[in-house]
Amino acid sequence: NAGVTQTPKFQVLKTGQSMTLQCAQDMNHNSMYWYRQDPGMGLRLIYYSASEGTTDKGEVPNGYNVSRLNKREFSLRLESAAPSQTSVYFCASSEVQSPTEAFFGQGTRLTVV
Amino acid sequence: TQLLEQSPQFLSIQEGENLTVYCNSSSVFSSLQWYRQEPGEGPVLLVTVVTGGEVKKLKRLTFQFGDARKDSSLHITAAQPGDTGLYLCGGTSYGKLTFGQGTILTVHP
C-alpha cells in the first residue's frame, strides 16, 4: 500500500507565483489534513476535511485554499506565494472516529524566494 | 497559539539517562497521541492514550494520560542514540487533530 502520497517533494517558487500541492490516500479514510512545519513550531494545522465535500480552517489558514476533490484526494493551493510560506508541508489522513491515528505523507519542502 | 504545549522544546542527554517530555493543555481531548519524526520523513505514531489515567508501555517508553484527559507525558528509560528524533504530541478535539511544538531529543553516545 502506498498510504499517503504527496507531490511534489520539493518546489521553489518566486514571490507571487501560484501552485497546488497534491495529496492522495488509499486507505479509505474520511479525514484529511494539511499541516505546515517550521523550526520550533511543530505541526500547525492549515485546513482539514472531515469528509468528502467539507473543509474547515485550522490554526493558520491565511494565504491558502483547499479542495477535497473526492474521498482520496485533498489539494492545497497557494494563490500568491510569499516568503513567509517557505516551509515543509505535510498531508495526513485518518478515520473520523477517535482514537484517530494519522498517517502522514513524506512532505513537500517549499521555498519561496 | 497552539492548544497543546510541549516541554521541553530541546533535550540533549547522554546515553543511559532517563528523560520525561510533557504535553499540556487547558482543553479536554478525546485521545492524545505521541508521534516520532525522523529528518526528511513524516511523523509516525508511537502510541494513543484514550482513558484518563491510562499508562501504556512500549519497551523503554512509558506514556501516561492525565486523569482529566488534558495532559500526557512520555518517559524514556535508559535512552539510546537510536531514540534521537523529534517527538510530537497530538490531540483530537471536535474532529481536528492538532499538535504541540515538538521536543527535539538528542542522545549522545
PDB file of C-alpha atoms in Angstrom:
ATOM      1  CA  ASN A   1       0.000   0.000   0.000  1.00  0.00           C
ATOM      2  CA  ALA A   2       1.197   3.491  -0.850  1.00  0.00           C
ATOM      3  CA  GLY A   3      -0.537   5.120   2.165  1.00  0.00           C
ATOM      4  CA  VAL A   4      -0.410   8.900   1.764  1.00  0.00           C
ATOM      5  CA  THR A   5       1.310  10.244  -1.343  1.00  0.00           C
ATOM      6  CA  GLN A   6       2.291  13.887  -1.723  1.00  0.00           C
ATOM      7  CA  THR A   7       3.603  15.647  -4.791  1.00  0.00           C
ATOM      8  CA  PRO A   8       5.901  17.363  -5.434  1.00  0.00           C
ATOM      9  CA  LYS A   9       8.624  16.582  -2.887  1.00  0.00           C
ATOM     10  CA  PHE A  10      10.498  19.830  -3.500  1.00  0.00           C
ATOM     11  CA  GLN A  11       9.471  23.142  -5.047  1.00  0.00           C
ATOM     12  CA  VAL A  12      10.965  26.594  -5.422  1.00  0.00           C
ATOM     13  CA  LEU A  13       8.608  29.458  -6.211  1.00  0.00           C
ATOM     14  CA  LYS A  14       9.067  33.129  -6.830  1.00  0.00           C
ATOM     15  CA  THR A  15       7.047  35.562  -4.744  1.00  0.00           C
ATOM     16  CA  GLY A  16       3.604  35.980  -6.271  1.00  0.00           C
ATOM     17  CA  GLN A  17       3.573  32.673  -8.148  1.00  0.00           C
ATOM     18  CA  SER A  18       0.826  30.144  -7.529  1.00  0.00           C
ATOM     19  CA  MET A  19       0.969  26.391  -7.117  1.00  0.00           C
ATOM     20  CA  THR A  20      -1.042  23.433  -5.925  1.00  0.00           C
ATOM     21  CA  LEU A  21       0.248  20.698  -3.640  1.00  0.00           C
ATOM     22  CA  GLN A  22      -1.382  17.354  -4.300  1.00  0.00           C
ATOM     23  CA  CYS A  23      -2.220  14.663  -1.757  1.00  0.00           C
ATOM     24  CA  ALA A  24      -3.842  11.274  -2.222  1.00  0.00           C
ATOM     25  CA  GLN A  25      -4.523   8.437   0.238  1.00  0.00           C
ATOM     26  CA  ASP A  26      -5.511   4.853  -0.496  1.00  0.00           C
ATOM     27  CA  MET A  27      -6.709   3.843   2.994  1.00  0.00           C
ATOM     28  CA  ASN A  28     -10.351   4.879   2.505  1.00  0.00           C
ATOM     29  CA  HIS A  29     -10.025   7.421   5.306  1.00  0.00           C
ATOM     30  CA  ASN A  30     -12.674  10.062   5.780  1.00  0.00           C
ATOM     31  CA  SER A  31     -10.489  12.785   7.333  1.00  0.00           C
ATOM     32  CA  MET A  32      -7.613  14.532   5.620  1.00  0.00           C
ATOM     33  CA  TYR A  33      -5.346  17.333   6.853  1.00  0.00           C
ATOM     34  CA  TRP A  34      -2.758  19.799   5.661  1.00  0.00           C
ATOM     35  CA  TYR A  35      -0.031  20.944   8.072  1.00  0.00           C
ATOM     36  CA  ARG A  36       3.000  23.139   7.794  1.00  0.00           C
ATOM     37  CA  GLN A  37       6.127  22.526   9.832  1.00  0.00           C
ATOM     38  CA  ASP A  38       8.576  25.264  10.709  1.00  0.00           C
ATOM     39  CA  PRO A  39      11.570  25.013  13.048  1.00  0.00           C
ATOM     40  CA  GLY A  40      10.453  25.120  16.675  1.00  0.00           C
ATOM     41  CA  MET A  41       6.764  25.219  15.742  1.00  0.00           C
ATOM     42  CA  GLY A  42       5.848  21.556  15.480  1.00  0.00           C
ATOM     43  CA  LEU A  43       2.987  20.890  13.067  1.00  0.00           C
ATOM     44  CA  ARG A  44       0.448  23.661  12.574  1.00  0.00           C
ATOM     45  CA  LEU A  45      -2.891  22.785  11.039  1.00  0.00           C
ATOM     46  CA  ILE A  46      -3.735  24.765   7.896  1.00  0.00           C
ATOM     47  CA  TYR A  47      -7.000  23.153   6.782  1.00  0.00           C
ATOM     48  CA  TYR A  48      -8.734  19.884   7.348  1.00  0.00           C
ATOM     49  CA  SER A  49     -11.570  17.932   5.801  1.00  0.00           C
ATOM     50  CA  ALA A  50     -13.665  15.609   7.948  1.00  0.00           C
ATOM     51  CA  SER A  51     -15.388  14.080   4.940  1.00  0.00           C
ATOM     52  CA  GLU A  52     -15.730  14.400   1.203  1.00  0.00           C
ATOM     53  CA  GLY A  53     -17.313  17.739   0.363  1.00  0.00           C
ATOM     54  CA  THR A  54     -16.415  19.513   3.622  1.00  0.00           C
ATOM     55  CA  THR A  55     -13.418  21.624   4.548  1.00  0.00           C
ATOM     56  CA  ASP A  56     -12.634  23.689   7.636  1.00  0.00           C
ATOM     57  CA  LYS A  57      -9.971  26.157   8.664  1.00  0.00           C
ATOM     58  CA  GLY A  58      -7.252  25.180  11.052  1.00  0.00           C
ATOM     59  CA  GLU A  59      -4.815  27.344  13.019  1.00  0.00           C
ATOM     60  CA  VAL A  60      -3.054  29.091  10.090  1.00  0.00           C
ATOM     61  CA  PRO A  61      -5.353  29.180   7.002  1.00  0.00           C
ATOM     62  CA  ASN A  62      -4.490  32.635   5.640  1.00  0.00           C
ATOM     63  CA  GLY A  63      -2.930  32.562   2.174  1.00  0.00           C
ATOM     64  CA  TYR A  64      -4.132  29.032   1.416  1.00  0.00           C
ATOM     65  CA  ASN A  65      -7.114  27.344  -0.177  1.00  0.00           C
ATOM     66  CA  VAL A  66      -8.026  23.678  -0.279  1.00  0.00           C
ATOM     67  CA  SER A  67     -10.168  21.337  -2.328  1.00  0.00           C
ATOM     68  CA  ARG A  68     -11.430  17.926  -1.275  1.00  0.00           C
ATOM     69  CA  LEU A  69     -11.745  16.604  -4.806  1.00  0.00           C
ATOM     70  CA  ASN A  70     -13.064  13.196  -3.740  1.00  0.00           C
ATOM     71  CA  LYS A  71     -12.548  10.840  -0.820  1.00  0.00           C
ATOM     72  CA  ARG A  72      -8.978  10.070  -1.886  1.00  0.00           C
ATOM     73  CA  GLU A  73      -7.625  13.489  -2.798  1.00  0.00           C
ATOM     74  CA  PHE A  74      -7.104  16.736  -0.869  1.00  0.00           C
ATOM     75  CA  SER A  75      -5.169  19.545  -2.522  1.00  0.00           C
ATOM     76  CA  LEU A  76      -3.627  22.705  -1.066  1.00  0.00           C
ATOM     77  CA  ARG A  77      -3.296  25.820  -3.201  1.00  0.00           C
ATOM     78  CA  LEU A  78      -1.139  28.872  -2.718  1.00  0.00           C
ATOM     79  CA  GLU A  79      -2.632  31.608  -4.903  1.00  0.00           C
ATOM     80  CA  SER A  80       0.159  34.168  -4.471  1.00  0.00           C
ATOM     81  CA  ALA A  81       3.160  32.708  -2.689  1.00  0.00           C
ATOM     82  CA  ALA A  82       5.012  34.752  -0.090  1.00  0.00           C
ATOM     83  CA  PRO A  83       8.414  34.132   1.555  1.00  0.00           C
ATOM     84  CA  SER A  84       6.578  33.534   4.859  1.00  0.00           C
ATOM     85  CA  GLN A  85       5.098  30.413   3.265  1.00  0.00           C
ATOM     86  CA  THR A  86       8.511  28.803   2.978  1.00  0.00           C
ATOM     87  CA  SER A  87       8.033  25.632   4.990  1.00  0.00           C
ATOM     88  CA  VAL A  88       7.671  21.882   4.875  1.00  0.00           C
ATOM     89  CA  TYR A  89       4.091  20.860   4.159  1.00  0.00           C
ATOM     90  CA  PHE A  90       2.606  17.561   5.303  1.00  0.00           C
ATOM     91  CA  CYS A  91      -0.615  15.934   4.288  1.00  0.00           C
ATOM     92  CA  ALA A  92      -2.201  13.372   6.598  1.00  0.00           C
ATOM     93  CA  SER A  93      -5.291  11.187   6.709  1.00  0.00           C
ATOM     94  CA  SER A  94      -7.189   9.374   9.430  1.00  0.00           C
ATOM     95  CA  GLU A  95     -10.518   7.874  10.317  1.00  0.00           C
ATOM     96  CA  VAL A  96     -13.060  10.197  11.886  1.00  0.00           C
ATOM     97  CA  GLN A  97     -13.732   8.075  14.933  1.00  0.00           C
ATOM     98  CA  SER A  98     -11.480   8.596  17.926  1.00  0.00           C
ATOM     99  CA  PRO A  99      -8.835   7.404  18.630  1.00  0.00           C
ATOM    100  CA  THR A 100      -7.586   8.629  15.315  1.00  0.00           C
ATOM    101  CA  GLU A 101      -4.191   7.501  14.126  1.00  0.00           C
ATOM    102  CA  ALA A 102      -2.960   9.890  11.467  1.00  0.00           C
ATOM    103  CA  PHE A 103      -0.863   8.643   8.590  1.00  0.00           C
ATOM    104  CA  PHE A 104       1.454  11.185   7.011  1.00  0.00           C
ATOM    105  CA  GLY A 105       2.951  11.727   3.603  1.00  0.00           C
ATOM    106  CA  GLN A 106       6.664  12.341   3.191  1.00  0.00           C
ATOM    107  CA  GLY A 107       6.266  16.089   2.980  1.00  0.00           C
ATOM    108  CA  THR A 108       6.812  18.843   0.417  1.00  0.00           C
ATOM    109  CA  ARG A 109       9.691  21.199   1.014  1.00  0.00           C
ATOM    110  CA  LEU A 110       8.631  24.562  -0.406  1.00  0.00           C
ATOM    111  CA  THR A 111      10.920  27.571  -0.753  1.00  0.00           C
ATOM    112  CA  VAL A 112       9.540  30.952  -1.801  1.00  0.00           C
ATOM    113  CA  VAL A 113      12.187  33.421  -2.943  1.00  0.00           C
TER     114      VAL A 113
ATOM    115  CA  THR B   1      -1.324  29.927  19.967  1.00  0.00           C
ATOM    116  CA  GLN B   2      -1.248  26.164  19.994  1.00  0.00           C
ATOM    117  CA  LEU B   3      -3.707  24.191  22.078  1.00  0.00           C
ATOM    118  CA  LEU B   4      -1.036  21.739  23.132  1.00  0.00           C
ATOM    119  CA  GLU B   5       2.096  22.929  24.924  1.00  0.00           C
ATOM    120  CA  GLN B   6       5.080  20.624  24.904  1.00  0.00           C
ATOM    121  CA  SER B   7       8.116  20.888  27.139  1.00  0.00           C
ATOM    122  CA  PRO B   8      10.986  20.938  26.968  1.00  0.00           C
ATOM    123  CA  GLN B   9      11.487  22.085  23.389  1.00  0.00           C
ATOM    124  CA  PHE B  10      15.058  20.753  23.287  1.00  0.00           C
ATOM    125  CA  LEU B  11      16.645  17.919  25.254  1.00  0.00           C
ATOM    126  CA  SER B  12      20.273  16.846  24.939  1.00  0.00           C
ATOM    127  CA  ILE B  13      21.331  13.937  27.133  1.00  0.00           C
ATOM    128  CA  GLN B  14      23.896  11.159  27.410  1.00  0.00           C
ATOM    129  CA  GLU B  15      23.194   7.552  26.571  1.00  0.00           C
ATOM    130  CA  GLY B  16      21.744   5.717  29.572  1.00  0.00           C
ATOM    131  CA  GLU B  17      19.976   8.717  31.121  1.00  0.00           C
ATOM    132  CA  ASN B  18      16.245   8.885  31.730  1.00  0.00           C
ATOM    133  CA  LEU B  19      14.020  11.690  30.459  1.00  0.00           C
ATOM    134  CA  THR B  20      10.429  12.898  30.507  1.00  0.00           C
ATOM    135  CA  VAL B  21       8.602  15.007  27.936  1.00  0.00           C
ATOM    136  CA  TYR B  22       5.378  16.764  28.877  1.00  0.00           C
ATOM    137  CA  CYS B  23       2.324  17.696  26.841  1.00  0.00           C
ATOM    138  CA  ASN B  24      -0.179  20.043  28.496  1.00  0.00           C
ATOM    139  CA  SER B  25      -3.408  21.745  27.521  1.00  0.00           C
ATOM    140  CA  SER B  26      -6.316  23.620  29.038  1.00  0.00           C
ATOM    141  CA  SER B  27      -8.642  21.628  26.763  1.00  0.00           C
ATOM    142  CA  VAL B  28     -10.001  18.128  27.188  1.00  0.00           C
ATOM    143  CA  PHE B  29      -9.127  15.696  24.419  1.00  0.00           C
ATOM    144  CA  SER B  30     -10.905  12.512  23.435  1.00  0.00           C
ATOM    145  CA  SER B  31      -7.485  10.990  22.847  1.00  0.00           C
ATOM    146  CA  LEU B  32      -3.850  12.010  22.827  1.00  0.00           C
ATOM    147  CA  GLN B  33      -1.179  10.544  20.631  1.00  0.00           C
ATOM    148  CA  TRP B  34       2.594  10.551  20.571  1.00  0.00           C
ATOM    149  CA  TYR B  35       4.477  10.544  17.287  1.00  0.00           C
ATOM    150  CA  ARG B  36       8.151  10.325  16.423  1.00  0.00           C
ATOM    151  CA  GLN B  37       9.599  12.032  13.371  1.00  0.00           C
ATOM    152  CA  GLU B  38      12.919  11.378  11.667  1.00  0.00           C
ATOM    153  CA  PRO B  39      14.563  14.040   9.452  1.00  0.00           C
ATOM    154  CA  GLY B  40      13.046  14.125   5.974  1.00  0.00           C
ATOM    155  CA  GLU B  41      10.120  11.904   6.939  1.00  0.00           C
ATOM    156  CA  GLY B  42       6.573  12.373   8.155  1.00  0.00           C
ATOM    157  CA  PRO B  43       5.648  11.644  11.791  1.00  0.00           C
ATOM    158  CA  VAL B  44       4.917   8.034  12.746  1.00  0.00           C
ATOM    159  CA  LEU B  45       2.554   7.065  15.538  1.00  0.00           C
ATOM    160  CA  LEU B  46       4.085   5.602  18.715  1.00  0.00           C
ATOM    161  CA  VAL B  47       1.006   5.270  20.920  1.00  0.00           C
ATOM    162  CA  THR B  48      -2.535   6.509  21.511  1.00  0.00           C
ATOM    163  CA  VAL B  49      -3.962   7.056  25.009  1.00  0.00           C
ATOM    164  CA  VAL B  50      -7.703   7.262  25.436  1.00  0.00           C
ATOM    165  CA  THR B  51      -8.722   6.739  29.057  1.00  0.00           C
ATOM    166  CA  GLY B  52      -7.915   9.234  31.819  1.00  0.00           C
ATOM    167  CA  GLY B  53      -5.105   7.861  33.999  1.00  0.00           C
ATOM    168  CA  GLU B  54      -4.096   5.342  31.374  1.00  0.00           C
ATOM    169  CA  VAL B  55      -0.488   4.165  31.274  1.00  0.00           C
ATOM    170  CA  LYS B  56       0.989   2.408  28.250  1.00  0.00           C
ATOM    171  CA  LYS B  57       4.441   0.939  27.864  1.00  0.00           C
ATOM    172  CA  LEU B  58       6.364   0.403  24.642  1.00  0.00           C
ATOM    173  CA  LYS B  59       9.703  -1.219  25.532  1.00  0.00           C
ATOM    174  CA  ARG B  60      11.657   1.580  27.266  1.00  0.00           C
ATOM    175  CA  LEU B  61       8.957   4.196  26.610  1.00  0.00           C
ATOM    176  CA  THR B  62       6.152   4.835  29.107  1.00  0.00           C
ATOM    177  CA  PHE B  63       3.189   7.014  28.193  1.00  0.00           C
ATOM    178  CA  GLN B  64       0.664   8.418  30.638  1.00  0.00           C
ATOM    179  CA  PHE B  65      -2.631  10.236  30.081  1.00  0.00           C
ATOM    180  CA  GLY B  66      -3.724  12.631  32.802  1.00  0.00           C
ATOM    181  CA  ASP B  67      -6.826  11.851  34.844  1.00  0.00           C
ATOM    182  CA  ALA B  68      -8.643  14.867  33.361  1.00  0.00           C
ATOM    183  CA  ARG B  69      -7.532  13.969  29.797  1.00  0.00           C
ATOM    184  CA  LYS B  70      -5.829  17.345  29.370  1.00  0.00           C
ATOM    185  CA  ASP B  71      -2.187  16.307  29.602  1.00  0.00           C
ATOM    186  CA  SER B  72       0.194  13.485  28.866  1.00  0.00           C
ATOM    187  CA  SER B  73       3.800  12.535  29.454  1.00  0.00           C
ATOM    188  CA  LEU B  74       6.371  10.410  27.696  1.00  0.00           C
ATOM    189  CA  HIS B  75       9.124   8.867  29.812  1.00  0.00           C
ATOM    190  CA  ILE B  76      12.141   7.156  28.259  1.00  0.00           C
ATOM    191  CA  THR B  77      14.273   4.913  30.408  1.00  0.00           C
ATOM    192  CA  ALA B  78      17.974   4.414  29.629  1.00  0.00           C
ATOM    193  CA  ALA B  79      17.912   6.484  26.454  1.00  0.00           C
ATOM    194  CA  GLN B  80      19.877   5.277  23.454  1.00  0.00           C
ATOM    195  CA  PRO B  81      21.264   7.177  20.436  1.00  0.00           C
ATOM    196  CA  GLY B  82      18.565   5.500  18.325  1.00  0.00           C
ATOM    197  CA  ASP B  83      15.943   7.425  20.335  1.00  0.00           C
ATOM    198  CA  THR B  84      17.184  10.682  18.800  1.00  0.00           C
ATOM    199  CA  GLY B  85      14.427  12.478  16.920  1.00  0.00           C
ATOM    200  CA  LEU B  86      11.509  14.866  17.135  1.00  0.00           C
ATOM    201  CA  TYR B  87       8.700  13.781  19.465  1.00  0.00           C
ATOM    202  CA  LEU B  88       5.259  15.267  18.920  1.00  0.00           C
ATOM    203  CA  CYS B  89       2.095  15.012  20.952  1.00  0.00           C
ATOM    204  CA  GLY B  90      -1.179  15.324  19.087  1.00  0.00           C
ATOM    205  CA  GLY B  91      -4.736  15.645  20.321  1.00  0.00           C
ATOM    206  CA  THR B  92      -8.123  15.192  18.705  1.00  0.00           C
ATOM    207  CA  SER B  93     -10.871  17.646  19.614  1.00  0.00           C
ATOM    208  CA  TYR B  94     -14.067  18.228  17.590  1.00  0.00           C
ATOM    209  CA  GLY B  95     -12.613  16.318  14.652  1.00  0.00           C
ATOM    210  CA  LYS B  96      -9.422  18.354  14.465  1.00  0.00           C
ATOM    211  CA  LEU B  97      -6.045  16.776  15.076  1.00  0.00           C
ATOM    212  CA  THR B  98      -3.612  19.395  16.407  1.00  0.00           C
ATOM    213  CA  PHE B  99      -0.055  19.112  17.637  1.00  0.00           C
ATOM    214  CA  GLY B 100       2.290  20.616  20.154  1.00  0.00           C
ATOM    215  CA  GLN B 101       5.523  22.336  19.180  1.00  0.00           C
ATOM    216  CA  GLY B 102       7.528  19.151  19.486  1.00  0.00           C
ATOM    217  CA  THR B 103      10.559  18.113  21.534  1.00  0.00           C
ATOM    218  CA  ILE B 104      13.871  17.618  19.767  1.00  0.00           C
ATOM    219  CA  LEU B 105      15.713  14.850  21.607  1.00  0.00           C
ATOM    220  CA  THR B 106      19.412  14.214  21.062  1.00  0.00           C
ATOM    221  CA  VAL B 107      21.023  11.259  22.793  1.00  0.00           C
ATOM    222  CA  HIS B 108      24.815  11.317  22.723  1.00  0.00           C
ATOM    223  CA  PRO B 109      26.790   8.050  22.788  1.00  0.00           C
TER     224      PRO B 109
END
